[in-house]
mmCIF file of C-alpha atoms in Angstrom:
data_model
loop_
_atom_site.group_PDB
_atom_site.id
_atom_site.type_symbol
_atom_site.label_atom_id
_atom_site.label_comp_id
_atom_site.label_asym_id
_atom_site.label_seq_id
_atom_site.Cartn_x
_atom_site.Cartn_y
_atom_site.Cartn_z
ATOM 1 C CA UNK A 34 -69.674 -18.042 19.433
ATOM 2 C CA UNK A 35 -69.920 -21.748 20.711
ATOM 3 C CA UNK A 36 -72.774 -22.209 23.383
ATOM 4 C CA UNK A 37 -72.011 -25.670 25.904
ATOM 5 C CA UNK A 38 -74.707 -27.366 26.906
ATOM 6 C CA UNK A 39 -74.417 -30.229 29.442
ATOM 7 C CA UNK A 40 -77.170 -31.861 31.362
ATOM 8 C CA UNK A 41 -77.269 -31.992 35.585
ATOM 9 C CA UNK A 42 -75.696 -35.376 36.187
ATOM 10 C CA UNK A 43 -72.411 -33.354 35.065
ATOM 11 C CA UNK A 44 -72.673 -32.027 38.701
ATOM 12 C CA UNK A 45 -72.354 -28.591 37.574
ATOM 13 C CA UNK A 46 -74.118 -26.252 39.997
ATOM 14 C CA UNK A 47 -76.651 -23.082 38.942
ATOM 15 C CA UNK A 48 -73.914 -20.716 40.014
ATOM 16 C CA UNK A 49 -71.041 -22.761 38.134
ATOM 17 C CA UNK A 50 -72.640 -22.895 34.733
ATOM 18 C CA UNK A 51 -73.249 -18.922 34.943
ATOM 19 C CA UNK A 52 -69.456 -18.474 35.677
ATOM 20 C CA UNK A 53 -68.673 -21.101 32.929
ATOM 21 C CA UNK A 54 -70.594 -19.954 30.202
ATOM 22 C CA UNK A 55 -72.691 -22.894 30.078
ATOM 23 C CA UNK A 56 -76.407 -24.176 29.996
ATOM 24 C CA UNK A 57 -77.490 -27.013 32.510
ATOM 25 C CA UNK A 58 -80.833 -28.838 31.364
ATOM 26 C CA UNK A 59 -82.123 -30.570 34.633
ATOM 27 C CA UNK A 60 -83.113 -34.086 35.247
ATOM 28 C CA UNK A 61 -85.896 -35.082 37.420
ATOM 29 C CA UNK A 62 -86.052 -36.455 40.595
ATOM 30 C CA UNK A 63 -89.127 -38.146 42.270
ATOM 31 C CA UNK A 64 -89.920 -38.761 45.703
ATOM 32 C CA UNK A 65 -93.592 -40.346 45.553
ATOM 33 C CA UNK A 66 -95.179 -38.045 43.757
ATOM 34 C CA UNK A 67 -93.425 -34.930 44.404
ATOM 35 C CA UNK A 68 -90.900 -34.351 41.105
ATOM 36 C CA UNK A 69 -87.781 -32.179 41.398
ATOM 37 C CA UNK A 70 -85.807 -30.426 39.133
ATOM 38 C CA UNK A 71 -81.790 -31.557 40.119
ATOM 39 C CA UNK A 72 -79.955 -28.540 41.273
ATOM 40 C CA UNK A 73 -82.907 -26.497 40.800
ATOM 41 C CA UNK A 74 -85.299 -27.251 43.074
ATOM 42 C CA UNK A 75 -83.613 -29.820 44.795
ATOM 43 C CA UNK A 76 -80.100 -29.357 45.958
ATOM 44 C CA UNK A 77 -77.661 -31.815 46.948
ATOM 45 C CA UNK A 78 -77.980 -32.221 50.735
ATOM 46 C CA UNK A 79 -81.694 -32.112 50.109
ATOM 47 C CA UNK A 80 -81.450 -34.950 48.424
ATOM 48 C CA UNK A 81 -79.638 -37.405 50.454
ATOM 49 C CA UNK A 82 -81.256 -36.125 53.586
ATOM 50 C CA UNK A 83 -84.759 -37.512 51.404
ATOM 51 C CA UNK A 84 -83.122 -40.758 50.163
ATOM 52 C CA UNK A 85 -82.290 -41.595 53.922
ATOM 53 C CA UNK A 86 -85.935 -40.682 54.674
ATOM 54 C CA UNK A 87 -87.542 -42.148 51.900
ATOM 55 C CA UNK A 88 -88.681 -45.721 52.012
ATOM 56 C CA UNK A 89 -88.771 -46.215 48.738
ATOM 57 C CA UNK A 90 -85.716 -45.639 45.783
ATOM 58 C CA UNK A 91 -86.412 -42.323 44.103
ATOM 59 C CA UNK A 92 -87.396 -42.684 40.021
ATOM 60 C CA UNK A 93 -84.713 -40.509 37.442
ATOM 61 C CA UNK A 94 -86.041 -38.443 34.453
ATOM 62 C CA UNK A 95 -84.509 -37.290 31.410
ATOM 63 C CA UNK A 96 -85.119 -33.739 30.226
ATOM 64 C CA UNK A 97 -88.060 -32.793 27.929
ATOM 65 C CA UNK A 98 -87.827 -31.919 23.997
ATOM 66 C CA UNK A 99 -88.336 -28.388 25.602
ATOM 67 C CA UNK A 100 -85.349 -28.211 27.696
ATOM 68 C CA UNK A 101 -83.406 -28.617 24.272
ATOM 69 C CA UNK A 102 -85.082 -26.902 21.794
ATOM 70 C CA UNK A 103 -85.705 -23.522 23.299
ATOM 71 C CA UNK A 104 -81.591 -23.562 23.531
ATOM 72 C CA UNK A 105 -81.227 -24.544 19.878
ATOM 73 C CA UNK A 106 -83.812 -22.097 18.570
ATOM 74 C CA UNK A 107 -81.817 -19.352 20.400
ATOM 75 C CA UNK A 108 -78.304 -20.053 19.194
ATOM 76 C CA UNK A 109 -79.431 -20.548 15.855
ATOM 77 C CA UNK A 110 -81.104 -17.137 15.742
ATOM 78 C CA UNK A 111 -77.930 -15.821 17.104
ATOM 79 C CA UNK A 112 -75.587 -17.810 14.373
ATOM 80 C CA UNK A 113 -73.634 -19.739 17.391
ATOM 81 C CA UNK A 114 -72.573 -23.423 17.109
ATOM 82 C CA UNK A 115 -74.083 -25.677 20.159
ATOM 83 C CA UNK A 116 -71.903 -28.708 21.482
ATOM 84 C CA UNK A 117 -74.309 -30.793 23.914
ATOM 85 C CA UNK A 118 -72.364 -33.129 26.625
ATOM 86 C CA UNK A 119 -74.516 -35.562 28.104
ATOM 87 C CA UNK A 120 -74.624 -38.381 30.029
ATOM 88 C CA UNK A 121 -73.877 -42.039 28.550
ATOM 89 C CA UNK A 122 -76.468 -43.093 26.250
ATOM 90 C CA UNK A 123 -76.642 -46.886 27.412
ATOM 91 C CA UNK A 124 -77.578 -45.424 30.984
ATOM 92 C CA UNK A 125 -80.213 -42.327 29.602
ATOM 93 C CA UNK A 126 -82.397 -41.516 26.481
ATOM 94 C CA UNK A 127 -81.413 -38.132 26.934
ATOM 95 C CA UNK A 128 -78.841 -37.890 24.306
ATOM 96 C CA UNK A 129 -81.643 -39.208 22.127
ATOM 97 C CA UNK A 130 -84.080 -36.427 23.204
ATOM 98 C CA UNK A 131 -81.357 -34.087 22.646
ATOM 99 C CA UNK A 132 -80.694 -34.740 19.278
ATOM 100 C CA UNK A 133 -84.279 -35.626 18.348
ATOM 101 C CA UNK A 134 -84.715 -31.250 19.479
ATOM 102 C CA UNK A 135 -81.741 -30.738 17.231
ATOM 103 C CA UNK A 136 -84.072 -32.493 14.093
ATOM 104 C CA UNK A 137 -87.045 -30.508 15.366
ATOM 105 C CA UNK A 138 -85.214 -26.811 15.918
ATOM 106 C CA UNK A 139 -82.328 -27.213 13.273
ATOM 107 C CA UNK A 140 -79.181 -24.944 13.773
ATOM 108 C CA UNK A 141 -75.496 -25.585 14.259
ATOM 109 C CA UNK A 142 -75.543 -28.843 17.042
ATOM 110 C CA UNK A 143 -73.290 -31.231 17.888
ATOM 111 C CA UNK A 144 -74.851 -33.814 20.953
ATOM 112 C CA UNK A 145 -71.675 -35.759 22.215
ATOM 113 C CA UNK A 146 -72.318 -39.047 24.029
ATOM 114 C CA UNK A 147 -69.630 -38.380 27.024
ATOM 115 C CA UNK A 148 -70.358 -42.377 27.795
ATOM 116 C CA UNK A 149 -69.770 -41.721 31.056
ATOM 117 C CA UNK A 150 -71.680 -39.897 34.344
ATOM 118 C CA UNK A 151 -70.668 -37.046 36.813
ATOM 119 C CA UNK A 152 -66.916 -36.792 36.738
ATOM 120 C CA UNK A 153 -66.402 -38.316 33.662
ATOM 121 C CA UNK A 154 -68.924 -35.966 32.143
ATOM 122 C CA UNK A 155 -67.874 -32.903 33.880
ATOM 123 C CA UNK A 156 -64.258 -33.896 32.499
ATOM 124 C CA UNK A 157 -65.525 -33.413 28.967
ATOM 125 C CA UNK A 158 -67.324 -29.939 29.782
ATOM 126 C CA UNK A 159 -64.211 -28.907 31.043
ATOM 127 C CA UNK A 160 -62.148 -29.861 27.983
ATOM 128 C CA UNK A 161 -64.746 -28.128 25.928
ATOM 129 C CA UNK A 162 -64.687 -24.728 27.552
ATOM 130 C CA UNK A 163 -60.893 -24.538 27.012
ATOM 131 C CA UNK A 164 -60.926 -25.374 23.439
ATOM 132 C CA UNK A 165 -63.784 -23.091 23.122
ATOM 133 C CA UNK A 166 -61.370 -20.291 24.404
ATOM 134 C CA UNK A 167 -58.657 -21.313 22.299
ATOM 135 C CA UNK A 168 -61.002 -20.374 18.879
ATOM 136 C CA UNK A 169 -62.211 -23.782 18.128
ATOM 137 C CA UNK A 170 -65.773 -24.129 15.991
ATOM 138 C CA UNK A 171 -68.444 -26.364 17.750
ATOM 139 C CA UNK A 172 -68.026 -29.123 15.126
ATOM 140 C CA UNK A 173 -63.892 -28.878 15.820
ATOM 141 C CA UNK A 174 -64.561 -29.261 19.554
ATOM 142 C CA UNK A 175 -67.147 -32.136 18.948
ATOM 143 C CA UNK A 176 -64.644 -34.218 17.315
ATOM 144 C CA UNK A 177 -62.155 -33.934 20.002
ATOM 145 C CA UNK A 178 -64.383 -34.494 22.861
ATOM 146 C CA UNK A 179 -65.787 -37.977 20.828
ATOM 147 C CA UNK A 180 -62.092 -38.951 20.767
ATOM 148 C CA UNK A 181 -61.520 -38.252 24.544
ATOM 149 C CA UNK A 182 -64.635 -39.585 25.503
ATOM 150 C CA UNK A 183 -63.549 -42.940 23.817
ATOM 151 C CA UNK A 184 -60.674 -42.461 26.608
ATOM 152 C CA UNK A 185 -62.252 -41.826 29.910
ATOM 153 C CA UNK A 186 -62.123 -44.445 32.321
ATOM 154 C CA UNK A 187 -64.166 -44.325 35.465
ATOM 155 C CA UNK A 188 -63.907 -46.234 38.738
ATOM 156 C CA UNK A 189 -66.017 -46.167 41.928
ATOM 157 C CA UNK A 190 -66.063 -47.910 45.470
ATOM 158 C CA UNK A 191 -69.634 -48.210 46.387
ATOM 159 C CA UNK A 192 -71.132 -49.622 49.892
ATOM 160 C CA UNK A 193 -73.480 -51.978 48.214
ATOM 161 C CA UNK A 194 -75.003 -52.623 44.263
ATOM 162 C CA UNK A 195 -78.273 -52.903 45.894
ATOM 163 C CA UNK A 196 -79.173 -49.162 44.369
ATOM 164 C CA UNK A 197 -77.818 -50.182 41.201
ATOM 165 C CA UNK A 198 -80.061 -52.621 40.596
ATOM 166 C CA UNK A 199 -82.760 -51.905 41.619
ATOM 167 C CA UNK A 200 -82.137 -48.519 39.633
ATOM 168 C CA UNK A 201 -82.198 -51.047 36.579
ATOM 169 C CA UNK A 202 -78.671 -50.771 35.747
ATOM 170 C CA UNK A 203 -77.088 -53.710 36.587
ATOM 171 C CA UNK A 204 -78.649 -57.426 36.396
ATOM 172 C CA UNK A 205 -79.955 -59.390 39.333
ATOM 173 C CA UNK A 206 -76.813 -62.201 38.891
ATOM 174 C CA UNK A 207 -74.174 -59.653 38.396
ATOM 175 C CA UNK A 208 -75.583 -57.596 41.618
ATOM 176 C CA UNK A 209 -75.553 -61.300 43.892
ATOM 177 C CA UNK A 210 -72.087 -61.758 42.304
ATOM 178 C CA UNK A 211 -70.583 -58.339 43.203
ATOM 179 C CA UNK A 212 -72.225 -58.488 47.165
ATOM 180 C CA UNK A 213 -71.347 -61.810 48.230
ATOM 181 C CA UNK A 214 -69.533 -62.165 51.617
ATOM 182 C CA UNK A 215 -69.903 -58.581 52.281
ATOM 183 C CA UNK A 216 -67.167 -57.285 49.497
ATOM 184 C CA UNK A 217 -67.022 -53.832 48.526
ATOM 185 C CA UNK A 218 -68.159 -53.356 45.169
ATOM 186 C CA UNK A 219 -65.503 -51.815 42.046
ATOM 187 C CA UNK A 220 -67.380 -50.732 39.611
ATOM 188 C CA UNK A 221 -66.484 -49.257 36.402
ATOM 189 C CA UNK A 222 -67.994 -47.950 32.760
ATOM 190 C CA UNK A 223 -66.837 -50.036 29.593
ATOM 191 C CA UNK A 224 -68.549 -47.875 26.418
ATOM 192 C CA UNK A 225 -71.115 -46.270 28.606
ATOM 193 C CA UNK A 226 -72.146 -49.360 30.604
ATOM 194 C CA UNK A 227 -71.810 -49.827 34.337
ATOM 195 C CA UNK A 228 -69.584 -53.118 35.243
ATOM 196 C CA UNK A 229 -68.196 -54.934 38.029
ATOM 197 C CA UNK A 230 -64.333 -54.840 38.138
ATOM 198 C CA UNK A 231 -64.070 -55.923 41.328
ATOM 199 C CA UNK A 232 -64.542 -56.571 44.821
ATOM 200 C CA UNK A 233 -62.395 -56.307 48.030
ATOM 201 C CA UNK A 234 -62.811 -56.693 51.584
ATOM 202 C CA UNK A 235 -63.199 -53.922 53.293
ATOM 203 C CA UNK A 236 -62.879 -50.129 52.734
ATOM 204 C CA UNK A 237 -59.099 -49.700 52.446
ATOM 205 C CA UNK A 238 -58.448 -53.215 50.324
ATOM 206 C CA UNK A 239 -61.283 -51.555 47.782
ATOM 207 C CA UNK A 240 -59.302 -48.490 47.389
ATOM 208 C CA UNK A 241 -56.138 -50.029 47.028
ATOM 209 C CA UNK A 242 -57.388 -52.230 44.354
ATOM 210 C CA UNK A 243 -58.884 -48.854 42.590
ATOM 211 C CA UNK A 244 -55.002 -47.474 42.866
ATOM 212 C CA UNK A 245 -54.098 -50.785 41.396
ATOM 213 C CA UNK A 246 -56.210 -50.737 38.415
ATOM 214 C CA UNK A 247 -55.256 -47.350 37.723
ATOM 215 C CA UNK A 248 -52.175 -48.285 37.288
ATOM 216 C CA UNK A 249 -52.869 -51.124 34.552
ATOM 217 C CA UNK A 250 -54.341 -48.796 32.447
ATOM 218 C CA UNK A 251 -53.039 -45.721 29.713
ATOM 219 C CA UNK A 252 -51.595 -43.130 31.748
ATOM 220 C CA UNK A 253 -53.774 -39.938 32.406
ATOM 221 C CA UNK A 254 -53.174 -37.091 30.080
ATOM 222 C CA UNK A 255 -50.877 -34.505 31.521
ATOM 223 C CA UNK A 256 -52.439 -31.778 30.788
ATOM 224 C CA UNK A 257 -55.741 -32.813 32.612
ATOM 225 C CA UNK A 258 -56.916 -32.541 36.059
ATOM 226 C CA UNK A 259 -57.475 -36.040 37.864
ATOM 227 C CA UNK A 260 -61.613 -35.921 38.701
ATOM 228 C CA UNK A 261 -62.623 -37.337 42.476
ATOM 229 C CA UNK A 262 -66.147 -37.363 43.952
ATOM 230 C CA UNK A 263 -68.215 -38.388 46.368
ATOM 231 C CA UNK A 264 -71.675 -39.748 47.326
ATOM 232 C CA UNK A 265 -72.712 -37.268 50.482
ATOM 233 C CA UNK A 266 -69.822 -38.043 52.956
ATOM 234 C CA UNK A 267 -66.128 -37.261 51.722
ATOM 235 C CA UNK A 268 -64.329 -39.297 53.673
ATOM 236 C CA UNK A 269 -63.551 -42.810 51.989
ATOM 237 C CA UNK A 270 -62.813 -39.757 48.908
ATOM 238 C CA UNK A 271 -60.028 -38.172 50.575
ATOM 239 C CA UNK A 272 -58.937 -41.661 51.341
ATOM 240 C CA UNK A 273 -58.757 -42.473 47.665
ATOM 241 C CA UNK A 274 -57.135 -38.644 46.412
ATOM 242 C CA UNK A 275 -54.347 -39.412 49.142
ATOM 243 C CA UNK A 276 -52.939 -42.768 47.669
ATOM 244 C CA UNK A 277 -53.548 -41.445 43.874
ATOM 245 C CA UNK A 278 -51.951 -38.478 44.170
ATOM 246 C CA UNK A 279 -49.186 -40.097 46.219
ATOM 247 C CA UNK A 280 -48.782 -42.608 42.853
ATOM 248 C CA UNK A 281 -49.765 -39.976 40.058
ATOM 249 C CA UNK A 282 -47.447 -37.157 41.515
ATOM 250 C CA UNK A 283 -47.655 -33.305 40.011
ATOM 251 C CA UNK A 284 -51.452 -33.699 38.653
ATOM 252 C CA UNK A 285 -53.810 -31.218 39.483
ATOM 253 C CA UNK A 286 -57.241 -32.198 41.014
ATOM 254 C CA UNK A 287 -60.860 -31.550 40.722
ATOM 255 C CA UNK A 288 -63.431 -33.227 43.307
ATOM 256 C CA UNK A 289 -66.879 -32.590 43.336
ATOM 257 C CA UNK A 290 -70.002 -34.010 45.204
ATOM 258 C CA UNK A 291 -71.900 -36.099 43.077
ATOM 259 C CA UNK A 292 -75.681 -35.087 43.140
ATOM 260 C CA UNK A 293 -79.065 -37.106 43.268
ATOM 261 C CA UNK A 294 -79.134 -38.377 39.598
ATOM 262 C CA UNK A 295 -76.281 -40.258 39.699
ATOM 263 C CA UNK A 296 -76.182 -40.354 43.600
ATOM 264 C CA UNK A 297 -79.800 -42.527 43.413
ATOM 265 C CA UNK A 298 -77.956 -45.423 41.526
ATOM 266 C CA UNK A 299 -75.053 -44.821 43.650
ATOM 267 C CA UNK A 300 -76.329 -44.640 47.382
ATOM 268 C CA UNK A 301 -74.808 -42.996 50.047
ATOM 269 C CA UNK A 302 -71.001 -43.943 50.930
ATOM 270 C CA UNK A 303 -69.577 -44.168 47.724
ATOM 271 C CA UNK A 304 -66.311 -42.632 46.044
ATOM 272 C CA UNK A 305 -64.778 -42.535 42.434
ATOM 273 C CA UNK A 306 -62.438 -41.225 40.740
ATOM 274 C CA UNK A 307 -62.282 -40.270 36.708
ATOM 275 C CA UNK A 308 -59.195 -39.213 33.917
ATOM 276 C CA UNK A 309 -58.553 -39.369 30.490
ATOM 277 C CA UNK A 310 -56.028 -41.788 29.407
ATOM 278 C CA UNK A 311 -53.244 -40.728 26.747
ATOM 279 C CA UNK A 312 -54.143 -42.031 23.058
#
């Protein structure tokens, strides 16, 4: 048996993973000095409702050695393989802590680097629980989600970088740079990092320019679901699934609402939308 293991920035709710077959470790959230568990203790409306509230930007935390290991020691005993999805290393040490458990707790444990966040991560679960149902071993599925991670490409409209940086993800001249005259931000992930590729004028000129960049790059694998998602309000979302789906006719489509560890770098407002790109 392969176990999948993903972490919560995949945006894979408690009741999800259960029909799945897969185990969520949690990230932390903290308001002040009250720390939440992400999807656990703290769902997704809850946390927006606290960003809005809060005057300062909530700190991320990566899961503990002990979220990992207890996993690992388990599997092992029960001779399954493990294939860990997490979010991209340049953006989290939890890939490290991951496979710092695997050294600790030994067993059969493959920690994939999705180098990407929410839909680009849940993308990779997804391809891993159908080749796990079509007989592959962990270390078979491993290799195929490094190659299609390699081949994600991941574009959002945000309302302003100003969570972005001062989430420490973006520098100070590439945040002044991607706000001036009240542009919309693009931003994208190159190899696990969060760029700018672009900035438009106004809602509908920023979501045309996503269409248009979609279109410049490999096409999306057929065989895949285009990912959309959302930063508390859908609307600018459904905006963006109406003109792709009008230019990428007869794909199917997953949208989810992205939740507070991604959605604190985010802010409110934003949209994106994630595939896999043919080889």
């Amino acid at each position: 048996m392969v176990r999948i293991v993903t972490d919560s920035a995949s945006d894979i709710s408690v009741e999800e993973a259960k029909e799945l077959g897969v185990d969520v470790v949690a990230l932390g959230i903290t308001f002040g000095d009250e720390t939440f568990r992400e999807g656990v203790d703290l769902s997704t409306e809850e946390f927006y409702k606290k960003l809005a509230e809060s005057p300062q930007l909530p700190k991320t935390s990566q899961p503990s050695l002990e979220d990992f290991i207890p996993i690992y020691t388990e599997a092992k005993e029960a001779g399954d393989g493990v294939v860990v999805i997490l979010l991209s290393s340049k953006l989290s040490g939890t890939c490290q802590t991951a496979m710092i458990a695997h050294e600790l707790a030994g067993g059969d444990v493959y920690v994939v680097d999705s180098k990407s966040i929410a839909l680009g991560e849940r993308m990779l679960v997804d391809l891993a629980i159908k080749l796990r149902s079509q007989g592959l071993s962990a270390g078979e599925i491993a290799v195929k989600l490094n190659d299609a991670a390699g081949r994600i490409h991941f574009l959002a409209l945000v309302d302003t970088l100003e969570y972005i940086y001062r989430g420490g993800r973006l520098s100070r001249t590439a945040k002044i740079a991607g706000t001036l005259l009240g542009f919309k931000p693009i931003i994208s992930l190159e190899n696990g990092e969060v760029k700018i590729a672009g900035k438009e004028r106004g809602v509908k000129r920023g979501l045309a320019a996503i269409l248009n960049i979609m279109t410049e790059l490999p096409s999306p694998v057929a065989d895949m679901p285009l990912y959309f998602g959302f930063t508390e309000t859908r609307d600018k979302c459904d905006m963006l699934r109406k003109i792709v789906l009008e230019k990428f006719t007869g794909f199917s489509e997953h949208i989810s609402s992205v939740g507070s560890a991604i959605g604190t770098h985010a802010g409110p407002g934003a949209c994106a939308v994630s595939f896999i790109s043919e080889e």
